[in-house]
Coordinates of C-alpha atoms in Angstrom, one line a residue:
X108 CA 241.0 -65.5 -97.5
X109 CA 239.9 -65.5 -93.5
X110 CA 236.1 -65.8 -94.8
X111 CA 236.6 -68.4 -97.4
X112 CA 238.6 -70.2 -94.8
X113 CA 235.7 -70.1 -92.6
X114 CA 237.2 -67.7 -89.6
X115 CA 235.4 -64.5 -90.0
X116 CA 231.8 -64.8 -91.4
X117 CA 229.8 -62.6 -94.1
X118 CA 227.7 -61.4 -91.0
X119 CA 231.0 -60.3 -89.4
X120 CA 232.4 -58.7 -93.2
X121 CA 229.6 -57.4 -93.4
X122 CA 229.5 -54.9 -90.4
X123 CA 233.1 -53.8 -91.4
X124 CA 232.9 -50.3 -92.9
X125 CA 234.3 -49.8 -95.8
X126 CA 236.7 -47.2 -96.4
X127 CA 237.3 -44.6 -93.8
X128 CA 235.0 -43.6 -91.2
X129 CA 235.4 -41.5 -88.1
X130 CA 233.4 -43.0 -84.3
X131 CA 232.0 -40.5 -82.0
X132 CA 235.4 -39.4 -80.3
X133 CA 237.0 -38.1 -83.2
X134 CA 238.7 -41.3 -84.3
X135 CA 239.1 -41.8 -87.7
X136 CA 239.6 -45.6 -89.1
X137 CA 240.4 -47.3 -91.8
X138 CA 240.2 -51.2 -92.2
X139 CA 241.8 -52.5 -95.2
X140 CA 240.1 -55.2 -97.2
X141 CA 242.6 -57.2 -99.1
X142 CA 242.2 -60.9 -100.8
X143 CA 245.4 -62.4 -99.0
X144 CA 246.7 -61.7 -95.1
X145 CA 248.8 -58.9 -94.4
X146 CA 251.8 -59.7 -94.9
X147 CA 251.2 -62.1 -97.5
X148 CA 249.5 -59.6 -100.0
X149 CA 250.0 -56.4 -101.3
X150 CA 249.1 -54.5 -98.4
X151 CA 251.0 -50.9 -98.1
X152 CA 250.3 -48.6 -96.2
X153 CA 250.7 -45.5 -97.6
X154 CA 248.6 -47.1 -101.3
X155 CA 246.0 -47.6 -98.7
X156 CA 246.2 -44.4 -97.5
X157 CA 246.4 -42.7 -100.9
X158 CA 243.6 -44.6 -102.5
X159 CA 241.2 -43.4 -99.6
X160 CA 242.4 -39.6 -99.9
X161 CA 244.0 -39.5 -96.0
X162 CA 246.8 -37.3 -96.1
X163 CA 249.5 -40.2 -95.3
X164 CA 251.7 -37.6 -92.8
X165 CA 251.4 -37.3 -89.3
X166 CA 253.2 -36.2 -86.4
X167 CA 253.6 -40.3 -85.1
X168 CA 253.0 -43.5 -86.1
X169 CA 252.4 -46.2 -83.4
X170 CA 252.2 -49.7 -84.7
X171 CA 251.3 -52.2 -82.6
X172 CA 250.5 -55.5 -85.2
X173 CA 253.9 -56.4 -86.6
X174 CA 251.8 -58.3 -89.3
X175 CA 250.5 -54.9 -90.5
X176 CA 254.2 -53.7 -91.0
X177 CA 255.6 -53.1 -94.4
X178 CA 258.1 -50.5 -95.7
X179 CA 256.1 -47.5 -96.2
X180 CA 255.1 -47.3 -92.7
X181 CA 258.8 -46.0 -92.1
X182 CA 257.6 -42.6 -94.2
X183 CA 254.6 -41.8 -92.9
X184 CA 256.3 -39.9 -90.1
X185 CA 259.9 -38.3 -88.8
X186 CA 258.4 -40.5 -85.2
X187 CA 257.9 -44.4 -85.3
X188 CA 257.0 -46.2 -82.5
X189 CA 256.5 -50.2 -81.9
X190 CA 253.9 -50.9 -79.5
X191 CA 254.8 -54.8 -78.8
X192 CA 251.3 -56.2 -76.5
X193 CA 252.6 -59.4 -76.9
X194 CA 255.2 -62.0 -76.9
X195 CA 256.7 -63.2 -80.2
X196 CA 259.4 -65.9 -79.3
X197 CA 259.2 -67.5 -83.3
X198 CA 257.5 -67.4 -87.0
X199 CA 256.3 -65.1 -89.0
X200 CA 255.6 -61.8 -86.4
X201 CA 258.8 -62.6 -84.9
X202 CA 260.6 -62.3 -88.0
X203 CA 258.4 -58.9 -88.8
X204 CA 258.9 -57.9 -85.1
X205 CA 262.8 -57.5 -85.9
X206 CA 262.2 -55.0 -89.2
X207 CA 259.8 -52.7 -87.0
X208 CA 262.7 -52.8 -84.2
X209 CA 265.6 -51.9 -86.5
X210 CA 263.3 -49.0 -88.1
X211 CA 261.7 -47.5 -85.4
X212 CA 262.3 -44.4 -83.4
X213 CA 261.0 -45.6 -79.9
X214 CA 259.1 -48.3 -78.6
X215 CA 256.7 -48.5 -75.8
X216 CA 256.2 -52.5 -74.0
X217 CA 252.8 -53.2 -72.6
X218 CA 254.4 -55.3 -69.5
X219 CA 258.2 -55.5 -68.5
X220 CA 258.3 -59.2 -69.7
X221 CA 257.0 -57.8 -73.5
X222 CA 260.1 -55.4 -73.3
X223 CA 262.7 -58.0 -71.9
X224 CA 261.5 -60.4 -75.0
X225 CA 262.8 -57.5 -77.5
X226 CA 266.4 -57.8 -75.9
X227 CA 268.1 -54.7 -75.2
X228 CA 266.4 -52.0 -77.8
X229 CA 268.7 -49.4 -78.3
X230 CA 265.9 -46.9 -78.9
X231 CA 264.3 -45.1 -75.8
X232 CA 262.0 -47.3 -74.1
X233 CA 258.9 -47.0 -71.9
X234 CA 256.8 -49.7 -70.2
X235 CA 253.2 -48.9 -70.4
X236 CA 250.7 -51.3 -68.9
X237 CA 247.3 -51.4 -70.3
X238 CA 244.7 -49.1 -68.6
X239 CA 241.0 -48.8 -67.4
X240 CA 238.4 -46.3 -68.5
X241 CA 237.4 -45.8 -64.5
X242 CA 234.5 -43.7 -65.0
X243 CA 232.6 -46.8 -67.1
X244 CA 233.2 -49.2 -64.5
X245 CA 233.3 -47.8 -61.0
X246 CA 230.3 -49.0 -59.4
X247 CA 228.2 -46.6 -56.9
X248 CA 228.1 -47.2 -53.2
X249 CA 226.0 -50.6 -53.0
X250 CA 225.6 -53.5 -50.2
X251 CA 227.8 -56.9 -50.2
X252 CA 227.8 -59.2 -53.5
X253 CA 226.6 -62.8 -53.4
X254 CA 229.2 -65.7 -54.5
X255 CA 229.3 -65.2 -58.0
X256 CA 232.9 -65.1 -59.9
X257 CA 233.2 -64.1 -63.8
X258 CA 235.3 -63.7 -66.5
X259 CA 235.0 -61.7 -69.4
X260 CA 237.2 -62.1 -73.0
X261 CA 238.3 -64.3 -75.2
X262 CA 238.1 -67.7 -74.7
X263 CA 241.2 -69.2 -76.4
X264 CA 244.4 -71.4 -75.6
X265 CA 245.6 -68.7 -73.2
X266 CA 242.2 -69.7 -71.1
X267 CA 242.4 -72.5 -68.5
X268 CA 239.1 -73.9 -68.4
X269 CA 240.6 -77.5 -66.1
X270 CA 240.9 -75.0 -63.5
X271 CA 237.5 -73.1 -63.7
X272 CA 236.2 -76.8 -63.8
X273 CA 238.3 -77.6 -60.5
X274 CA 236.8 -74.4 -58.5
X275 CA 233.2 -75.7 -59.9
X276 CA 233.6 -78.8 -58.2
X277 CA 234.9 -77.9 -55.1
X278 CA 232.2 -74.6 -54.4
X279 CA 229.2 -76.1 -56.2
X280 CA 227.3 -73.0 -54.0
X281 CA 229.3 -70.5 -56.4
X282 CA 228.1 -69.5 -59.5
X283 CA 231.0 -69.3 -61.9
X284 CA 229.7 -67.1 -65.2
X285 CA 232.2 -67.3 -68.5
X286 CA 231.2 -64.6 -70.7
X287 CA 232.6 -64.4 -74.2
X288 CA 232.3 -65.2 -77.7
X289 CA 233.8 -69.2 -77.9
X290 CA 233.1 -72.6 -79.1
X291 CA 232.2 -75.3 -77.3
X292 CA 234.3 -75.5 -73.6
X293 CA 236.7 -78.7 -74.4
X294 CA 236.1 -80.1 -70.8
X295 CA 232.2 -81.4 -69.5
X296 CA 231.4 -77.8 -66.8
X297 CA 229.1 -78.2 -63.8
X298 CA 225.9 -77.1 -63.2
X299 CA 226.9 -73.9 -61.5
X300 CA 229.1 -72.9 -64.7
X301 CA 226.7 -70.4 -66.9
X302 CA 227.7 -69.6 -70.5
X303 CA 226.3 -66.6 -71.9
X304 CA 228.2 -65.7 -74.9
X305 CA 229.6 -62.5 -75.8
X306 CA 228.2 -58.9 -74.4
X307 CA 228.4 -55.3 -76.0
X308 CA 230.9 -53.3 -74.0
X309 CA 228.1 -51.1 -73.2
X310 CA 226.8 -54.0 -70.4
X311 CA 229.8 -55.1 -69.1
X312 CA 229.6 -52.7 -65.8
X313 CA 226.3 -53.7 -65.1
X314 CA 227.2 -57.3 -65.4
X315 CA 230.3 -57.1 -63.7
X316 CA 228.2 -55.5 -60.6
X317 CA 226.2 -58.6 -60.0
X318 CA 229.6 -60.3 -59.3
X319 CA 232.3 -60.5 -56.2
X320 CA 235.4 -62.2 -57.7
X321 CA 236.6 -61.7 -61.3
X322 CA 238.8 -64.5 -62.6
X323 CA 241.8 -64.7 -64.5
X324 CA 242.4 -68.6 -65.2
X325 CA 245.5 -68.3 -67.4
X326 CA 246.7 -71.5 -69.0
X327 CA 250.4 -72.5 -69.6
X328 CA 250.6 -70.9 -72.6
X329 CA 253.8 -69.4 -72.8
X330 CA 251.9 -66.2 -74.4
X331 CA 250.5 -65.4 -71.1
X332 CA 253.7 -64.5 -69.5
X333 CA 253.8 -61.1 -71.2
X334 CA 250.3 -60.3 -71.1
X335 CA 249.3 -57.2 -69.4
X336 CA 245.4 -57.9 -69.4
X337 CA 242.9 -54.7 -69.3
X338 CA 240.3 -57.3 -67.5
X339 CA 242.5 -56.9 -64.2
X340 CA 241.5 -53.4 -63.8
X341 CA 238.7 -53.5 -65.1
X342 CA 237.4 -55.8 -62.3
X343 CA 238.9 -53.7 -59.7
X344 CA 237.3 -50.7 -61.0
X345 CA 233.8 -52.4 -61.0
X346 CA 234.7 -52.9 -57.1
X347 CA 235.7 -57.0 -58.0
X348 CA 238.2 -58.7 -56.0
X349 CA 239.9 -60.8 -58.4
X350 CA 242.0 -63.9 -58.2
X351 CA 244.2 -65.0 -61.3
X352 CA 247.4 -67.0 -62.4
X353 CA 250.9 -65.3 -61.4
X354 CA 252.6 -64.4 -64.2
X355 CA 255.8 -62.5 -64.1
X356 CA 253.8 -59.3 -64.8
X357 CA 250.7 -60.4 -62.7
X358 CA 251.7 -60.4 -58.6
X359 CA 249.6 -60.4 -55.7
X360 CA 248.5 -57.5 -54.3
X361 CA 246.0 -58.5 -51.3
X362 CA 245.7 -55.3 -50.0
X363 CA 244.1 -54.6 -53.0
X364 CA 241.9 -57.6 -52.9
X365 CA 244.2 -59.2 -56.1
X366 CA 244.9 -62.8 -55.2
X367 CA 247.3 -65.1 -57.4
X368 CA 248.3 -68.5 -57.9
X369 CA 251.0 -70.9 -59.2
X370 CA 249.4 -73.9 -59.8
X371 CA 246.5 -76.3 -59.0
X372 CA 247.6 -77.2 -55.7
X373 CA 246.8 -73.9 -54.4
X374 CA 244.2 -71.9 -57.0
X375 CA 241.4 -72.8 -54.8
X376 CA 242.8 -71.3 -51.4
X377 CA 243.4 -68.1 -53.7
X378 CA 239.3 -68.5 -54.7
X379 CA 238.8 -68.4 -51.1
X380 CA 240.5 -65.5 -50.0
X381 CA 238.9 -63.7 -53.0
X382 CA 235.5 -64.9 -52.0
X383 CA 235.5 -63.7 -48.4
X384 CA 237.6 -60.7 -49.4
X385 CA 235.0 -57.6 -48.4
X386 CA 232.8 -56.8 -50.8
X387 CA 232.4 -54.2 -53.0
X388 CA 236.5 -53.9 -53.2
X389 CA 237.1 -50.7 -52.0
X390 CA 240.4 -51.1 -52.2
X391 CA 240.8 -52.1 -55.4
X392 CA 238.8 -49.4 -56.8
X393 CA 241.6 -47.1 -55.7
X394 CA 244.6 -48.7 -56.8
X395 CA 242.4 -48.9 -60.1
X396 CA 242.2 -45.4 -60.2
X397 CA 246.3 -45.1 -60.6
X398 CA 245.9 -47.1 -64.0
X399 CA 243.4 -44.5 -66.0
X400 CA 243.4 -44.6 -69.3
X401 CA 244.3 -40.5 -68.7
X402 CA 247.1 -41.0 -66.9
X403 CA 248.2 -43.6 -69.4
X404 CA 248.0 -40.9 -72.4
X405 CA 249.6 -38.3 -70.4
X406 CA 252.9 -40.7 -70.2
X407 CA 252.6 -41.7 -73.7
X408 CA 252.2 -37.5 -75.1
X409 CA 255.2 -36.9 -73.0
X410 CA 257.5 -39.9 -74.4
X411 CA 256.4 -39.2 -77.8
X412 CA 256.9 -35.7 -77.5
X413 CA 260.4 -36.1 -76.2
X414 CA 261.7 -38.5 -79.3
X415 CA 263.9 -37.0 -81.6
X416 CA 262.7 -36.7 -85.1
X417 CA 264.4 -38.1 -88.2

C-alpha cells in the first residue's frame, strides 16, 4: 500500500531483503512484507515468525513501534518490554500504545517526558536516553574549525527551517550545511545554505569534522518535546559544539559547549556562543563519553535481567 501510495519507491522495496537475514554483528532481521499497514492487515507476529522457520521464543521481547503490536507478541516471551521513543498524545498508536502498557512486563522511556506521557505505569520503569557509538565519531587531535554549522536527519515537521533561514541572514560569513534525505525546503534559503542530500552513516564522522557547531532547529511540534535525539551526542562526540531548541529533555549545558534556546528572540545569541565556543569541543567529547551505547546496554541487561518472568 506505502508504494502504490507513492511513499516508499520500487528502488527503496527493492533493497529490502526478503525474509530473514543476519548483518555483520550478529543481528538477525526480519522485515515483513504485507499488502496493508500494520495494524490494518494481517500482520502477527508469531505467523511471521513461523512461516520464516525462527524459533518464535526468546528470553525478551522489546517493542518499540506500537503499530507493530498485535496479540501474539504477548507469547513470544515470559519478559515484555515497551520501548516508547516517542510521544503519542492521540489516534491510532495512542490507542495501540495502551494494549502494549496493559500487557507488558516493564517498560523503558527514551527521555523523562516519553515516560511522564505514559502516566503512572505500574510496571518497573527505567529512563534510557538514546546513546552514541563514541568510537565512530570522536575525532583525533586536530586544529580550530572554520564557521561552518550542520545538521544531519530527517528533514520533517519536527525541523524548523524559519529559523535556520533567520541564522542565514544574519551570519551570511557562516556556511550552514543541511544534510538529509527531504523535499524541497518550504522557505526560499540563502546563498550560504548548502543542501547535499542524504549520506551513508559510514561518512558522517568525516563530514561532521569539517564542521564547528551542529544544530538542532526543533520546530513547535508538540512531538519534539519527548524526543531524546542521538544527533546531540553524536555532535559532541565528533568534538561539535552544538546549539538547539530547549525542550524539556534538551537543557543547556555550556560547559559542555551545548547552547539552547526558547525562541526567535534569542536563537541567534545561542549561534554565537556556539560559534566562538573553542573548537574542537573538548568538553563535549567527554560528557559524550558518559552516553555510550555500552553503557546504555549494560543498564538495559541489568533491568531486563531483574524483571520477574510470567
Amino acid at each position: 500500500m506505502h508504494r502504490w501510495l507513492g511513499r516508499v519507491s520500487r528502488n527503496e522495496e527493492a533493497h529490502v531483503p526478503r525474509g530473514p537475514y543476519r548483518d555483520r554483528d550478529g543481528v538477525t532481521h526480519l522485515v515483513p512484507r504485507t499488502t496493508m499497514p500494520a495494524p490494518f492487515g494481517a500482520l502477527t507476529a508469531a505467523r511471521e515468525l513461523h512461516k520464516h522457520g525462527v524459533d518464535p521464543r526468546f528470553d525478551v521481547v522489546l517493542i518499540d513501534q506500537p503499530l507493530l503490536w498485535d496479540g501474539t507478541v504477548r507469547g513470544l516471551s515470559d519478559r515484555v518490554v515497551y520501548r516508547p521513543t516517542d510521544l503519542y498524545p492521540a489516534g491510532v498508536k495512542a490507542r495501540m500504545q495502551k494494549r502494549i502498557i496493559g500487557a507488558a512486563d516493564g517498560v523503558i522511556a527514551t527521555s523523562g517526558e516519553v515516560l511522564r506521557g505514559l502516566g503512572s505505569p505500574r510496571q518497573p520503569h527505567l529512563v534510557l536516553e538514546n546513546g552514541v557509538d563514541i568510537a565512530h565519531f570522536v575525532a583525533t587531535a586536530e586544529s580550530e574549525r572554520s564557521a561552518v554549522c550542520i545538521y544531519v536527519g530527517a528533514v520533517d515537521r519536527r525541523f524548523d527551517w524559519q529559523q535556520v533561514r533567520a541564522w542565514a541572514q544574519a551570519r551570511p560569513s557562516v556556511r550552514f550545511v543541511v544534510v538529509g534525505p527531504s523535499p524541497a525546503p518550504p522557505v526560499a534559503l540563502p546563498d550560504n545554505v548548502e543542501l547535499p542530500g542524504g549520506v551513508p552513516y559510514s561518512s558522517l564522522p568525516s563530514l561532521l569534522h569539517t564542521a564547528r557547531v551542529g544544530m538542532l532547529p526543533l520546530s513547535d511540534d508538540p512531538l519534539n518535546a519527548g524526543r531524546s535525539p542521538m544527533k546531540l551526542f553524536e555532535y559532541l562526540a565528533a568534538g561539535l559544539s552544538v546549539v538547539a531548541r530547549e525542550t524539556p529533555v534538551i537543557g543547556p549545558d555550556e560547559n559542555a559547549g551545548l547552547f539552547t534556546y526558547s525562541g526567535e528572540e534569542n536563537a541567534l545569541a545561542a549561534l554565537d556562543r556556539a560559534l566562538s565556543y573553542r573548537s574542537p569541543n573538548a568538553e563535549g567529547i567527554e560528557r559524550a563519553q558518559q552516553q555510550s551505547w555500552s553503557t546504555k546496554a549494560d543498564h538495559l541487561a541489568e533491568f531486563l535481567l531483574k524483571l520477574p518472568r510470567r
